[in-house]
Amino acid sequence: MLATTSRTLLRSSGRTAIQALVARGISSPVSSSIGIRSNSTTTKVSLFGFFCLRVKLDNRQPLDSADAQMQCRLIVMQCKFIFDASSTPTNIFSLSCICIYHQKIFPTSHFHKSHQVAHKSAVPIIDDHHIRGDYNSSSVIEGAHACAKAGISNLGINGPSTIYKNQTFEELFQHEVANNEGKVAHAEMGDTFTVDTGKFTGRSPKDKWIVKNIGSESDANIDWGNVNQPTSPEVFDELYEKAVNHFNTLDKAYVFDGFCGANPNSQRKIRFVHEMAWQQHFVTNMFIRANDESDLDGFEPDFTVINACSQVDEDWERHGLNSEVAVVFNVEKKCAVIFGTWYGGENKKGIFSLMNYWLPMQGQFPMHCSANVGKAGDSALFFGLSGTGKTTLSADPHRALIGDDEHGWDDQGVFNFEGGCYAKTINLTEKTEPDIYRAVKKDAMLENVALKGDDNEPDYFDTSKTENGRVSYPIFHIDNYHEPQMAGHPKNIIFLSCDAFGVLPPIAKLTPEQAMYHFISGYTAKVAGTERGVTEPTATFSACFGAAFLTLHPTRYAELLKEKLEKHNAQAWIVNSGWSGGAYGIGERMSIKTTRACVNYILDGKIEDTTWEKDPVFGWEIPASIPDVDSIVLHPKNTWPDASQYDEAEKKLANMYVDNFEKYRVGDVDYSQFGPKL
């Protein structure tokens, strides 16, 4: 509601005072009390009222929201001094007076210091005190032609007479509560809405399908198989009609228009049609939001997702599917339908799979990785599967976070796909994951997280529902994030592995060809207790560190990586955050201090000054020494009590690599020659 008003007030010196009120969570009551309306060209503010508020304050104590609301209402009733928002000397003086006092009224600690840059530009916003209210392209469209005005009648959806489009965070919260879509969790950093997604607490990969349009571009390029399961155009058409018919029975619907990809050169316009407010909340968190309605002028989606999650496909056997759940994408028709699963991640990862199709067709490299950037503009990429430390290691107090999960690499550099983060909450504490813990507050949303006590406090240690509890939040919840969401070409690419066999060194240097081999391999290991039935270390290979989301053959992505490494003189590394001195159960896991020291030595460039030793089996190079790391640890064989046992374990793991890579020995170059030698 305050976006238009805020832009008007930017012409005066009082903007931060208004933002301070909103940052304290009192935007709706105060703005209505003092006459702030987004559709009004005149902003009515009582200078005398604010001055009275200042006088009434105990300067040693910040007001809480309730007190501030009451004081503002009383003050407005007491005075009728209003003025136009134009930049007259009187008004500049008036709002300047407010600004002088706003720090004492509302301490800076309550601000979000910055926000994601508008999707149309990589230039940082000058004012670093942006608040969530800046994102306001909200509209409520009512009447017989609501669907047409919202842009969904061309889908065949004409039934709903009320469309809630691109609602603000505050509006979504109000809808979620009013619709009884979940509960309000009283997290330490602020109230957070939480939802239960039913029996599906993760993606349903066996129910994801792509339409095989015979003779089409996608037919010729998609790597058809267990990951990209083909279905027919006829099945899609039936499911599409079913989804449309369902929405035509509803009185209201939620529509979100947003963007995937911070770089305008490859950005995609995405439209979501949802049944519930929390689903729009999820995509509002995860995708790049429009700053205001002008950003959506002439919006024509590159892809549309119709999420009919409350419905199921009763005819799944006739359709040749695996269950009544169906997540089906039609690349040529630029549309997807979702049935039977409420899990929010289906929205996010479905579009990521499409970016993995679209970008390579343009010669751009999509990546399942986190990314950060140093003060000198030196960006770095962190690839890794769950449990390898990708989130922890990319969150660096000396470097700014670009993003935590999905990125692209083009001729200009790297860029985030998303507008938020989607983090696991299992065993979450402020000590272990401070950034994520502090991000759980207003505007974030919890999924499948247990609540305890009368206050509905999140219990991150209660995994009775699932070990895959999640929180989604806009990226500006991370204090140290990189506002442009774009950076130059990375100098270092780090492949993270949690090796439970105790074989891999804590750090190793790769040639470009070896980087391709290990990128395609995507190795880590599961240990006992991480999943049901896992009683001993189990090797896990996920191509490109994200096999479940690759629409093309893995070697296509590996070739793009090799091209980028060579063109931009980037260096690839293996960093092992797993076990040393023996396998899991015998050795010990490397300390985060050791792993962080290895990463720091890579990123500050000093590692090039060391000497190297070549591993006879894997062929990579190991540094002779690194500050703050025991040189014995750098050579894993030296940490084992029995060297012969290490040799046996190394041979066992090397064989696993070789066996896994057999399916990738295709194309002009056999990259298996750059793997371990037996």
Coordinates of C-alpha atoms in Angstrom, one line a residue, residues 370-374 377-382 390 392-396 398-403 407 414 480 482 487-488 490 596 599 603:
S370 CA 25.4 -21.1 -4.3
A371 CA 27.4 -18.0 -5.0
N372 CA 29.1 -15.1 -3.2
V373 CA 31.3 -12.1 -4.1
G374 CA 34.2 -10.4 -2.4
G377 CA 34.2 -8.1 -7.2
D378 CA 35.7 -11.6 -7.2
S379 CA 32.8 -14.0 -7.3
A380 CA 32.9 -17.7 -6.4
L381 CA 30.6 -20.7 -6.9
F382 CA 29.9 -23.5 -4.5
K390 CA 27.1 -25.4 0.6
T392 CA 27.3 -22.6 5.5
L393 CA 30.4 -22.0 3.4
S394 CA 28.9 -19.6 1.0
A395 CA 27.6 -17.5 3.9
D396 CA 30.8 -15.5 4.7
H398 CA 33.6 -11.0 4.5
R399 CA 31.7 -11.7 1.3
A400 CA 28.2 -10.9 0.0
L401 CA 25.8 -13.6 -0.8
I402 CA 24.5 -13.6 -4.4
G403 CA 22.2 -16.5 -3.9
H407 CA 22.4 -19.4 -10.8
V414 CA 27.0 -14.9 -12.9
N480 CA 25.0 -9.5 3.9
H482 CA 24.6 -8.7 -2.8
A487 CA 28.5 -10.3 -10.4
G488 CA 31.5 -10.7 -12.7
P490 CA 34.0 -16.3 -11.0
R596 CA 36.7 -22.8 6.2
V599 CA 38.0 -22.2 1.3
L603 CA 39.4 -17.2 -2.2

